[in-house]
PDB file of C-alpha atoms and ligand atoms in Angstrom:
ATOM      1  CA  MET A   1       0.000   0.000   0.000  1.00 83.00           C
ATOM      2  CA  LYS A   2       1.362   3.414  -1.008  1.00 91.00           C
ATOM      3  CA  LEU A   3       0.937   6.162   1.568  1.00 96.00           C
ATOM      4  CA  ASN A   4      -0.740   9.439   0.656  1.00 95.00           C
ATOM      5  CA  GLU A   5       0.079  11.093   3.984  1.00 97.00           C
ATOM      6  CA  HIS A   6       2.452  10.567   6.904  1.00 98.00           C
ATOM      7  CA  ILE A   7       1.932   7.944   9.582  1.00 98.00           C
ATOM      8  CA  PHE A   8       2.944   9.301  12.997  1.00 98.00           C
ATOM      9  CA  LEU A   9       3.526   6.444  15.428  1.00 98.00           C
ATOM     10  CA  ILE A  10       3.048   7.642  18.988  1.00 98.00           C
ATOM     11  CA  GLY A  11       2.951   6.025  22.410  1.00 98.00           C
ATOM     12  CA  PHE A  12       4.962   5.478  25.534  1.00 98.00           C
ATOM     13  CA  MET A  13       8.708   4.828  25.446  1.00 97.00           C
ATOM     14  CA  GLY A  14       9.297   1.221  24.439  1.00 96.00           C
ATOM     15  CA  CYS A  15       5.836   0.600  22.958  1.00 97.00           C
ATOM     16  CA  GLY A  16       7.421  -0.465  19.657  1.00 97.00           C
ATOM     17  CA  LYS A  17       7.316   2.724  17.563  1.00 98.00           C
ATOM     18  CA  SER A  18      10.754   2.269  15.976  1.00 98.00           C
ATOM     19  CA  THR A  19      10.410  -1.450  15.285  1.00 98.00           C
ATOM     20  CA  ASN A  20       7.002  -1.029  13.689  1.00 98.00           C
ATOM     21  CA  ALA A  21       8.071   2.083  11.766  1.00 98.00           C
ATOM     22  CA  ARG A  22      10.883   0.063  10.195  1.00 98.00           C
ATOM     23  CA  TYR A  23       8.498  -2.688   9.138  1.00 98.00           C
ATOM     24  CA  LEU A  24       5.853  -0.244   7.883  1.00 98.00           C
ATOM     25  CA  SER A  25       8.503   1.490   5.844  1.00 98.00           C
ATOM     26  CA  LYS A  26       9.330  -1.844   4.174  1.00 98.00           C
ATOM     27  CA  MET A  27       5.645  -2.601   3.574  1.00 98.00           C
ATOM     28  CA  THR A  28       4.828   0.788   2.034  1.00 98.00           C
ATOM     29  CA  GLY A  29       8.107   1.853   0.454  1.00 98.00           C
ATOM     30  CA  ALA A  30       7.856   5.120   2.423  1.00 98.00           C
ATOM     31  CA  VAL A  31      10.919   6.479   4.178  1.00 98.00           C
ATOM     32  CA  GLN A  32      11.187   5.879   7.938  1.00 98.00           C
ATOM     33  CA  MET A  33      11.989   8.836  10.140  1.00 98.00           C
ATOM     34  CA  GLU A  34      13.117   8.546  13.759  1.00 98.00           C
ATOM     35  CA  MET A  35      12.379  11.869  15.437  1.00 98.00           C
ATOM     36  CA  ASP A  36      14.833  11.293  18.275  1.00 97.00           C
ATOM     37  CA  GLN A  37      17.565  10.248  15.882  1.00 98.00           C
ATOM     38  CA  LYS A  38      16.975  13.290  13.656  1.00 98.00           C
ATOM     39  CA  ILE A  39      17.272  15.563  16.683  1.00 98.00           C
ATOM     40  CA  VAL A  40      20.445  13.815  17.849  1.00 98.00           C
ATOM     41  CA  GLU A  41      21.984  14.203  14.381  1.00 98.00           C
ATOM     42  CA  LYS A  42      21.032  17.881  14.093  1.00 98.00           C
ATOM     43  CA  GLN A  43      22.233  18.795  17.577  1.00 98.00           C
ATOM     44  CA  GLY A  44      25.226  16.499  17.542  1.00 98.00           C
ATOM     45  CA  MET A  45      24.282  15.430  21.077  1.00 97.00           C
ATOM     46  CA  ALA A  46      22.615  12.469  22.764  1.00 96.00           C
ATOM     47  CA  ILE A  47      19.029  12.986  24.010  1.00 97.00           C
ATOM     48  CA  SER A  48      20.110  12.690  27.640  1.00 95.00           C
ATOM     49  CA  ASP A  49      22.816  15.348  27.084  1.00 96.00           C
ATOM     50  CA  ILE A  50      20.286  17.726  25.490  1.00 97.00           C
ATOM     51  CA  PHE A  51      17.985  17.278  28.517  1.00 97.00           C
ATOM     52  CA  GLU A  52      20.860  17.742  30.933  1.00 96.00           C
ATOM     53  CA  LYS A  53      22.425  20.754  29.241  1.00 98.00           C
ATOM     54  CA  TYR A  54      19.404  22.675  27.943  1.00 98.00           C
ATOM     55  CA  GLY A  55      16.407  21.156  29.753  1.00 97.00           C
ATOM     56  CA  GLU A  56      13.206  19.428  28.669  1.00 97.00           C
ATOM     57  CA  VAL A  57      11.455  22.541  27.266  1.00 97.00           C
ATOM     58  CA  TYR A  58      14.334  23.093  24.852  1.00 98.00           C
ATOM     59  CA  PHE A  59      14.070  19.479  23.698  1.00 98.00           C
ATOM     60  CA  ARG A  60      10.293  19.841  23.259  1.00 98.00           C
ATOM     61  CA  ASP A  61      10.874  22.944  21.101  1.00 98.00           C
ATOM     62  CA  LEU A  62      13.183  20.918  18.877  1.00 98.00           C
ATOM     63  CA  GLU A  63      10.409  18.329  18.525  1.00 98.00           C
ATOM     64  CA  THR A  64       7.905  21.025  17.519  1.00 98.00           C
ATOM     65  CA  ASP A  65      10.308  22.454  14.905  1.00 98.00           C
ATOM     66  CA  LEU A  66      10.824  19.018  13.428  1.00 98.00           C
ATOM     67  CA  ILE A  67       7.102  18.230  13.279  1.00 98.00           C
ATOM     68  CA  ARG A  68       6.428  21.607  11.657  1.00 98.00           C
ATOM     69  CA  SER A  69       8.890  20.731   8.890  1.00 97.00           C
ATOM     70  CA  MET A  70       7.008  17.512   8.035  1.00 97.00           C
ATOM     71  CA  LYS A  71       4.349  19.312   6.012  1.00 95.00           C
ATOM     72  CA  GLU A  72       6.670  19.788   3.052  1.00 95.00           C
ATOM     73  CA  LYS A  73       7.891  16.188   3.039  1.00 97.00           C
ATOM     74  CA  GLU A  74       6.778  13.200   0.983  1.00 98.00           C
ATOM     75  CA  PRO A  75       4.663  10.710   3.008  1.00 98.00           C
ATOM     76  CA  MET A  76       6.856   9.022   5.617  1.00 98.00           C
ATOM     77  CA  VAL A  77       6.543   6.657   8.530  1.00 98.00           C
ATOM     78  CA  VAL A  78       7.507   8.752  11.526  1.00 98.00           C
ATOM     79  CA  SER A  79       8.506   7.204  14.824  1.00 98.00           C
ATOM     80  CA  CYS A  80       7.787  10.008  17.321  1.00 98.00           C
ATOM     81  CA  GLY A  81       9.434  10.534  20.685  1.00 97.00           C
ATOM     82  CA  GLY A  82       7.162   9.320  23.471  1.00 97.00           C
ATOM     83  CA  GLY A  83       6.388  12.870  24.578  1.00 97.00           C
ATOM     84  CA  ALA A  84       5.819  14.419  21.152  1.00 98.00           C
ATOM     85  CA  VAL A  85       2.021  14.630  21.435  1.00 97.00           C
ATOM     86  CA  LEU A  86       2.001  16.155  24.914  1.00 97.00           C
ATOM     87  CA  ARG A  87       1.826  19.568  23.230  1.00 97.00           C
ATOM     88  CA  GLU A  88      -1.447  20.300  21.505  1.00 97.00           C
ATOM     89  CA  GLU A  89       0.357  22.364  18.908  1.00 98.00           C
ATOM     90  CA  ASN A  90       2.306  19.290  17.828  1.00 98.00           C
ATOM     91  CA  VAL A  91      -0.866  17.236  17.514  1.00 98.00           C
ATOM     92  CA  ALA A  92      -2.480  19.916  15.338  1.00 98.00           C
ATOM     93  CA  LEU A  93       0.629  20.054  13.120  1.00 98.00           C
ATOM     94  CA  MET A  94       0.615  16.267  12.721  1.00 98.00           C
ATOM     95  CA  LYS A  95      -3.056  16.199  11.822  1.00 98.00           C
ATOM     96  CA  GLU A  96      -2.452  18.702   9.015  1.00 98.00           C
ATOM     97  CA  CYS A  97      -0.264  16.228   7.169  1.00 98.00           C
ATOM     98  CA  GLY A  98      -0.918  12.710   8.428  1.00 98.00           C
ATOM     99  CA  LYS A  99      -2.620  10.226  10.698  1.00 98.00           C
ATOM    100  CA  ILE A 100      -1.630   9.563  14.292  1.00 98.00           C
ATOM    101  CA  VAL A 101      -1.371   5.918  15.341  1.00 98.00           C
ATOM    102  CA  LEU A 102      -1.131   5.130  19.051  1.00 98.00           C
ATOM    103  CA  LEU A 103       0.652   1.894  19.996  1.00 98.00           C
ATOM    104  CA  THR A 104      -0.185   0.546  23.436  1.00 98.00           C
ATOM    105  CA  ALA A 105       1.441  -2.027  25.722  1.00 98.00           C
ATOM    106  CA  SER A 106       1.247  -2.900  29.416  1.00 98.00           C
ATOM    107  CA  PRO A 107       3.652  -1.242  31.885  1.00 98.00           C
ATOM    108  CA  GLU A 108       5.217  -4.663  32.466  1.00 98.00           C
ATOM    109  CA  ALA A 109       5.891  -5.185  28.752  1.00 97.00           C
ATOM    110  CA  ILE A 110       7.269  -1.647  28.467  1.00 97.00           C
ATOM    111  CA  TYR A 111       9.567  -2.167  31.457  1.00 98.00           C
ATOM    112  CA  ASP A 112      10.866  -5.356  29.944  1.00 96.00           C
ATOM    113  CA  ARG A 113      11.766  -3.565  26.714  1.00 95.00           C
ATOM    114  CA  VAL A 114      13.381  -0.444  28.213  1.00 96.00           C
ATOM    115  CA  LYS A 115      15.000  -1.742  31.414  1.00 97.00           C
ATOM    116  CA  HIS A 116      18.544  -1.695  30.000  1.00 96.00           C
ATOM    117  CA  SER A 117      18.178   1.698  28.297  1.00 94.00           C
ATOM    118  CA  THR A 118      20.386   4.538  29.518  1.00 91.00           C
ATOM    119  CA  ASP A 119      19.324   7.195  26.997  1.00 89.00           C
ATOM    120  CA  ARG A 120      15.807   7.834  28.266  1.00 95.00           C
ATOM    121  CA  PRO A 121      16.329  10.706  30.708  1.00 96.00           C
ATOM    122  CA  LEU A 122      12.779  10.565  32.062  1.00 97.00           C
ATOM    123  CA  LEU A 123      13.347   7.006  33.228  1.00 96.00           C
ATOM    124  CA  ASN A 124      16.881   7.424  34.536  1.00 92.00           C
ATOM    125  CA  GLY A 125      16.646   6.677  38.232  1.00 93.00           C
ATOM    126  CA  ASN A 126      12.986   5.676  37.814  1.00 96.00           C
ATOM    127  CA  MET A 127      13.403   2.400  36.013  1.00 97.00           C
ATOM    128  CA  ASN A 128      10.575   0.387  37.546  1.00 98.00           C
ATOM    129  CA  VAL A 129       7.070  -0.800  36.641  1.00 98.00           C
ATOM    130  CA  GLU A 130       5.370   1.479  39.208  1.00 98.00           C
ATOM    131  CA  TYR A 131       6.895   4.661  37.811  1.00 98.00           C
ATOM    132  CA  ILE A 132       6.229   3.626  34.203  1.00 98.00           C
ATOM    133  CA  SER A 133       2.656   2.787  35.096  1.00 98.00           C
ATOM    134  CA  GLU A 134       2.090   6.162  36.804  1.00 98.00           C
ATOM    135  CA  LEU A 135       3.600   8.214  33.981  1.00 98.00           C
ATOM    136  CA  MET A 136       1.641   6.186  31.452  1.00 98.00           C
ATOM    137  CA  GLU A 137      -1.659   6.851  33.265  1.00 98.00           C
ATOM    138  CA  LYS A 138      -0.833  10.538  33.434  1.00 98.00           C
ATOM    139  CA  ARG A 139      -0.208  10.683  29.691  1.00 98.00           C
ATOM    140  CA  LYS A 140      -3.030   8.399  28.641  1.00 98.00           C
ATOM    141  CA  PRO A 141      -5.695  11.106  28.089  1.00 98.00           C
ATOM    142  CA  LYS A 142      -3.356  13.053  25.817  1.00 98.00           C
ATOM    143  CA  TYR A 143      -2.272  10.001  23.859  1.00 98.00           C
ATOM    144  CA  GLU A 144      -5.860   8.887  23.369  1.00 98.00           C
ATOM    145  CA  ALA A 145      -7.126  12.349  22.430  1.00 98.00           C
ATOM    146  CA  ALA A 146      -4.402  12.691  19.801  1.00 98.00           C
ATOM    147  CA  ALA A 147      -4.850   9.260  18.195  1.00 98.00           C
ATOM    148  CA  ASP A 148      -6.741   8.636  14.960  1.00 98.00           C
ATOM    149  CA  ILE A 149      -6.061   4.923  15.370  1.00 98.00           C
ATOM    150  CA  VAL A 150      -5.258   2.895  18.518  1.00 98.00           C
ATOM    151  CA  ILE A 151      -3.459  -0.452  18.191  1.00 98.00           C
ATOM    152  CA  SER A 152      -2.619  -2.780  21.038  1.00 98.00           C
ATOM    153  CA  THR A 153       0.756  -4.448  20.552  1.00 97.00           C
ATOM    154  CA  GLU A 154       0.144  -7.186  23.142  1.00 93.00           C
ATOM    155  CA  MET A 155       0.346 -10.783  21.924  1.00 94.00           C
ATOM    156  CA  LYS A 156       0.991  -9.712  18.342  1.00 97.00           C
ATOM    157  CA  ASN A 157       4.039  -9.853  16.115  1.00 98.00           C
ATOM    158  CA  VAL A 158       5.312  -6.902  14.079  1.00 98.00           C
ATOM    159  CA  ARG A 159       3.691  -8.092  10.860  1.00 98.00           C
ATOM    160  CA  GLU A 160       0.284  -8.410  12.517  1.00 98.00           C
ATOM    161  CA  ILE A 161       0.587  -4.971  14.097  1.00 98.00           C
ATOM    162  CA  CYS A 162       1.623  -3.294  10.846  1.00 98.00           C
ATOM    163  CA  GLU A 163      -1.066  -5.025   8.801  1.00 98.00           C
ATOM    164  CA  GLU A 164      -3.622  -3.809  11.324  1.00 98.00           C
ATOM    165  CA  ILE A 165      -2.283  -0.259  11.068  1.00 98.00           C
ATOM    166  CA  LEU A 166      -2.503  -0.257   7.268  1.00 98.00           C
ATOM    167  CA  GLU A 167      -6.006  -1.754   7.325  1.00 98.00           C
ATOM    168  CA  GLU A 168      -7.139   1.004   9.684  1.00 98.00           C
ATOM    169  CA  MET A 169      -5.446   3.655   7.535  1.00 97.00           C
ATOM    170  CA  GLU A 170      -7.295   2.296   4.503  1.00 97.00           C
ATOM    171  CA  ARG A 171     -10.579   2.335   6.416  1.00 97.00           C
ATOM    172  CA  LEU A 172     -10.062   5.990   7.368  1.00 96.00           C
ATOM    173  CA  ARG A 173      -9.133   6.865   3.795  1.00 95.00           C
ATOM    174  CA  THR A 174     -12.260   5.173   2.372  1.00 95.00           C
ATOM    175  CA  ARG A 175     -14.450   6.867   4.937  1.00 95.00           C
ATOM    176  CA  ALA A 176     -12.974  10.300   4.153  1.00 93.00           C
ATOM    177  CA  GLU A 177     -13.453   9.740   0.429  1.00 93.00           C
ATOM    178  CA  ARG A 178     -17.065   8.719   0.972  1.00 95.00           C
ATOM    179  CA  GLN A 179     -17.701  11.815   3.069  1.00 94.00           C
ATOM    180  CA  ALA A 180     -16.116  14.056   0.444  1.00 93.00           C
ATOM    181  CA  ARG A 181     -18.503  12.825  -2.251  1.00 90.00           C
TER     182      ARG A 181
HETATM  183  C1  S3P B   1      10.480  10.785  25.744  1.00 75.56           C
HETATM  184  C2  S3P B   1      10.654   9.683  24.922  1.00 75.56           C
HETATM  185  C3  S3P B   1      11.910   9.399  24.207  1.00 75.56           C
HETATM  186  C4  S3P B   1      12.680  10.699  23.934  1.00 75.56           C
HETATM  187  C5  S3P B   1      12.842  11.463  25.195  1.00 75.56           C
HETATM  188  C6  S3P B   1      11.523  11.828  25.873  1.00 75.56           C
HETATM  189  C7  S3P B   1       9.187  10.958  26.447  1.00 75.56           C
HETATM  190  O1  S3P B   1      11.619   8.745  22.981  1.00 75.56           O
HETATM  191  O2  S3P B   1      12.024  11.483  22.967  1.00 75.56           O
HETATM  192  O3  S3P B   1      13.628  10.681  26.045  1.00 75.56           O
HETATM  193  O4  S3P B   1       8.915  12.060  26.958  1.00 75.56           O
HETATM  194  O5  S3P B   1       8.398   9.987  26.500  1.00 75.56           O
HETATM  195  P1  S3P B   1      11.157   7.195  22.862  1.00 75.56           P
HETATM  196  O6  S3P B   1       9.690   7.145  23.079  1.00 75.56           O
HETATM  197  O7  S3P B   1      11.520   6.846  21.457  1.00 75.56           O
HETATM  198  O8  S3P B   1      11.923   6.428  23.868  1.00 75.56           O
END
């Protein structure tokens, strides 16, 4: 399936955004973009160093700048940083040029995937299921409000998840076309 707009994969750290973005990129032929990686390349610094040196607000501004630049780009599969949709402005910018897909997983599954990570400043010193669960609950309303599509990643492999995403994208596209007639 060829994309006619971006897919923004959102969700908590470790929910599988990068892995699924890679697979979706293969399935659609669209370029994969890792927001975090783009920011690291542009700044020439690791995420944790940006947080430490300039603070979280500065990092969030970099995210907004990057999302704003997406409007001029060919359809891509974008793996967003876990906090990218916490700003309403970012959500509005994403909706102007793509669909937002929320990937969900349990706090236990998330912990299992991120427990060895050292470049997630928000979890440094808080690497436990309780903290992940609390932060996830706090963010849940924003994630859900932003999402055009919600996909649970539990008990599914990457192919199943990505096929589900593309089916839902197709459903949204058909519905929009029908409404436009
Ligand atoms: C963050 C998630 C990280 C990264 C930064 C902040 C967040 O990205 O952008 O550490 O606020 O959830 P991943 O979701 O790719 O780990």
